[in-house]
XYZ file of C-alpha atoms in Angstrom:
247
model
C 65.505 49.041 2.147
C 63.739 47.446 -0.507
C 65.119 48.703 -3.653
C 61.699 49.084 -5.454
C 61.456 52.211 -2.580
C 64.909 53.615 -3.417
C 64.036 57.304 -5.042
C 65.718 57.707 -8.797
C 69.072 59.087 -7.943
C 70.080 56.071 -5.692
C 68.651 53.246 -7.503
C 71.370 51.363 -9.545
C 71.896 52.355 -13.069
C 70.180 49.242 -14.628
C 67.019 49.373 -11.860
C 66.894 53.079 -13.134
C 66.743 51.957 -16.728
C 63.982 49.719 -16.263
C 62.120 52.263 -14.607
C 62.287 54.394 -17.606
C 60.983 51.826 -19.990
C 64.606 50.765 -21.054
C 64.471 47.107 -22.385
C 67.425 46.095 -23.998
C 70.331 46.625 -20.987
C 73.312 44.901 -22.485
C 76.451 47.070 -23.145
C 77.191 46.197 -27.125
C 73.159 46.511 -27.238
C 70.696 44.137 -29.256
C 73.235 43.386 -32.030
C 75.858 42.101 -30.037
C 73.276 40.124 -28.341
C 71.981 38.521 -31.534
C 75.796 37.813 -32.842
C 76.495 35.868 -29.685
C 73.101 33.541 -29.400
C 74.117 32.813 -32.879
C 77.242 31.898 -32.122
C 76.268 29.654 -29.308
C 74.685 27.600 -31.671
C 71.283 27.180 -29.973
C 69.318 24.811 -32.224
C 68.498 21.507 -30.447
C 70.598 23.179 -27.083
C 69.890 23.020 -23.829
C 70.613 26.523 -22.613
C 70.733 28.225 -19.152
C 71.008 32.059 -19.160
C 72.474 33.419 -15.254
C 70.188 36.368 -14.297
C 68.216 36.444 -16.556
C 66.527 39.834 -16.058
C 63.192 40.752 -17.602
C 62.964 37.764 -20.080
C 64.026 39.201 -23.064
C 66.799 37.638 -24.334
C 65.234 34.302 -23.118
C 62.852 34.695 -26.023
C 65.438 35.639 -28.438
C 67.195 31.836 -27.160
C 63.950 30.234 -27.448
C 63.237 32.217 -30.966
C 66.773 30.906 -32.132
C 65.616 27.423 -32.030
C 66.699 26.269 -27.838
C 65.261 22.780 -26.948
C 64.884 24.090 -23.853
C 65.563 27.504 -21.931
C 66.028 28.239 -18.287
C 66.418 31.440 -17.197
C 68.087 32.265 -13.272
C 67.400 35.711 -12.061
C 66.844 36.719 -7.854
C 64.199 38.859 -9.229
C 62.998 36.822 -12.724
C 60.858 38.939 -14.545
C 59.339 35.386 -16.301
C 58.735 32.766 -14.031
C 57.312 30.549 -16.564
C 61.035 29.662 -17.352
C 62.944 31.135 -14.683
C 64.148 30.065 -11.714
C 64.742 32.532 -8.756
C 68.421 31.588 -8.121
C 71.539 33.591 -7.638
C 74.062 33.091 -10.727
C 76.706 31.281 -8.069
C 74.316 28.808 -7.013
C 71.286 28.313 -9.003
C 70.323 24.397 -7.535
C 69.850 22.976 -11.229
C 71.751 19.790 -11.491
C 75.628 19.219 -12.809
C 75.770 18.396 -16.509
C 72.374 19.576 -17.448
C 73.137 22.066 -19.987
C 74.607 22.287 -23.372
C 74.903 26.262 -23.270
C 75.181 28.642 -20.553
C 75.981 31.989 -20.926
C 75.384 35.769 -19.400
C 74.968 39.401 -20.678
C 76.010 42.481 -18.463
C 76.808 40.090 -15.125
C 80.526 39.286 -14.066
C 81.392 43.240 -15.449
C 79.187 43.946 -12.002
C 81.255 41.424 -10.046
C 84.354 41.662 -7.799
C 86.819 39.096 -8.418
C 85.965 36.421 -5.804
C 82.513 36.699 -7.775
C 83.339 36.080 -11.340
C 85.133 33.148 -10.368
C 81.941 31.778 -8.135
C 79.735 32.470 -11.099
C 81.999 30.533 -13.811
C 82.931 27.788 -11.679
C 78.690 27.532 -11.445
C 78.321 27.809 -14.995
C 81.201 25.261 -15.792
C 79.407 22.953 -12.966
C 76.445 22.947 -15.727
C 77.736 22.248 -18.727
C 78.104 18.623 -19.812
C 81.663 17.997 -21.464
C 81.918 20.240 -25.052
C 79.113 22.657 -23.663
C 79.261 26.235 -24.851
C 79.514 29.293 -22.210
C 78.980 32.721 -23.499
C 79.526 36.337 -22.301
C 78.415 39.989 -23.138
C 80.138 42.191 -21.127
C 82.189 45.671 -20.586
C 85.259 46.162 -21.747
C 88.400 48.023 -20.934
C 90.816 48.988 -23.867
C 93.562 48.576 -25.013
C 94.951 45.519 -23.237
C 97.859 47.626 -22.118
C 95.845 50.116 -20.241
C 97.243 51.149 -17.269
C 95.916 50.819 -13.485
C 95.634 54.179 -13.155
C 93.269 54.869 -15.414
C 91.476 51.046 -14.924
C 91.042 52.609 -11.451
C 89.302 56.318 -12.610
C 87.275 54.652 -15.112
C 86.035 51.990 -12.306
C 85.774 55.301 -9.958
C 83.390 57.086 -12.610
C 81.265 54.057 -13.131
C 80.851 53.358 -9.571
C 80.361 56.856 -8.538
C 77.091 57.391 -11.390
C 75.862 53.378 -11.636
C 75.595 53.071 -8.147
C 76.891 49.755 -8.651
C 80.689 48.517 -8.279
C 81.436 47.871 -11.647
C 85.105 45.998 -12.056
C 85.278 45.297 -16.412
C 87.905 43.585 -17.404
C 89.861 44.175 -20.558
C 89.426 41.610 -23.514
C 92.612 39.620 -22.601
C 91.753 39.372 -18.987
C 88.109 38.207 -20.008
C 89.545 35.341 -21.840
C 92.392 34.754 -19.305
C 89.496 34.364 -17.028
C 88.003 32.245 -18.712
C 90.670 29.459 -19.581
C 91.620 29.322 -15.840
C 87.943 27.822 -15.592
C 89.099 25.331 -17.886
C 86.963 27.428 -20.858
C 88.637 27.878 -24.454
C 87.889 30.426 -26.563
C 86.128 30.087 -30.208
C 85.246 33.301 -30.921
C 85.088 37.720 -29.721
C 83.492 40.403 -30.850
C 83.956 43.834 -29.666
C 81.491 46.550 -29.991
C 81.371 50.491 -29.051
C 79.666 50.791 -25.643
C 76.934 52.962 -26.787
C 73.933 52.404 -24.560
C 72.972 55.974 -24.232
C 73.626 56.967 -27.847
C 70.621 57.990 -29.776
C 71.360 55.727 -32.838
C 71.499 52.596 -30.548
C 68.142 53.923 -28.365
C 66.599 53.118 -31.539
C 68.277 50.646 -32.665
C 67.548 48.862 -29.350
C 64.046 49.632 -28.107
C 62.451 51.091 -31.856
C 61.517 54.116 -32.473
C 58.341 54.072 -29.880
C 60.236 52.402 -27.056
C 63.434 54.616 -27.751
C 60.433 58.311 -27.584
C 59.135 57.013 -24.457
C 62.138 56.127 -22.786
C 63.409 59.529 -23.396
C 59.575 61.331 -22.639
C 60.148 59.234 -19.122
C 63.796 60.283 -18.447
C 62.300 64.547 -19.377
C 59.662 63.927 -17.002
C 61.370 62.772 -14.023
C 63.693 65.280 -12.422
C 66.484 62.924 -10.445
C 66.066 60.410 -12.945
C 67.123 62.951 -15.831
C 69.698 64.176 -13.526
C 71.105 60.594 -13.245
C 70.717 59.644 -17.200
C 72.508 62.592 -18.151
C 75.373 61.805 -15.859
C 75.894 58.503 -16.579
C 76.072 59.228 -20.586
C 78.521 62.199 -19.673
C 81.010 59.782 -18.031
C 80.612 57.078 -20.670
C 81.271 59.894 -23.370
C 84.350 60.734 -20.811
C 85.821 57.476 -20.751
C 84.879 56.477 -24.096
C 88.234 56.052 -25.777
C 88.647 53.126 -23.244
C 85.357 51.489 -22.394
C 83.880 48.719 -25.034
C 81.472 46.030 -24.679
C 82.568 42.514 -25.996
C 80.845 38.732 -26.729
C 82.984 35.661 -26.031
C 82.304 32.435 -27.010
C 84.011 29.319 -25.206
C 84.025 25.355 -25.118
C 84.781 23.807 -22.090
């Protein structure tokens, strides 16, 4: 079934969002966003972004000074500077981009995934190119699999989606087996539901009407108040994080 047909309680969490007006979608929110296309060092860059969503940060990169911007989505919500791609094998040629990077993907990714997607984005960037990440986080390092495991049950069960985070050591273990050394991290709390980071995110207008949507919509209120009870429940260990890495 076409997921555009799917009624609000089965939808995944970030198709849900959208339908409520939600803009900004990344798990350390707009801020975290900002620190990381700063630390990519876009100016002059050639930058990819792997599903790209709606578009937004694609103008951010462009607003931060990007020579040029490509965006790969399955469902691009800009085609003027998208390609509809999956993030494994977008088709744009080898050595084409100074900076790739991607906010709230490999967290949604099983393992066999992540590595497709990073051995695609290290396939892109020419030698000394720039990868970045914005993505969930487990915490501490030293958490155990038990509770990695209820943590990925919760998420699952209320996202609809099989989310696997990683915690910040494994993210940039991951990375440095694709050859990918780290410059720079930046943890934030994962906040997304939060009314301080609603507005911080989508203003004060987007952040009323996001909320007037979720009150008017049964299921979908059902499913937003859910999925901020288990992030409250597993808040001591869930965090979003930015990584920066050379290759």
């Amino acid at each position: 079934m076409d997921s555009s047909a799917l009624p609000d309680d089965r939808v995944a969490a970030f198709q849900l969002f959208q339908r409520l007006g939600k803009r900004v979608l990344r798990p350390g929110g707009r801020e975290l966003t900002t620190w990381l296309l700063d630390e990519l060092r876009l100016p002059g860059a050639t930058v990819v972004e792997l599903a790209a969503g709606a578009g937004d940060t694609g103008r951010l990169a462009r607003a931060h000074g990007a020579a040029s911007y490509i965006g790969v989505d399955l469902h691009p919500g800009d085609p003027e500077h998208a390609v509809r791609a999956d993030a494994a094998t977008t088709g744009l040629a080898a050595d084409s981009a100074d900076v790739v990077f991607g906010e709230a993907l490999l967290s949604m990714q099983g393992d066999g995934a992540k590595h497709r997607i990073l051995t695609e984005a290290t396939r892109l960037l020419r030698p000394g190119g720039r990868f970045g990440l914005h993505e969930l986080a487990l915490v501490p390092d030293s958490l155990d699999e038990d509770a990695r495991t209820r943590i990925r049950r919760s998420l699952a069960q209320v996202m609809h989606v099989n989310a696997r985070p990683l915690t910040v050591g494994e993210w940039t273990g991951l990375l440095a087996v694709h050859g990918l050394t780290v410059e720079a991290a930046r943890p934030a709390p994962m906040a997304l539901l939060q009314p301080r980071r609603l507005i911080a995110d989508e203003g004060v207008p987007g952040a009323a009407r996001f909320v007037g949507n979720v009150l008017r919509r049964p299921d979908a209120r059902h499913r937003i108040l859910a999925i901020r009870r288990t992030l409250r429940e597993h808040r001591a260990h869930l965090a979003a994080v930015a990584i920066v890495a050379h290759l």
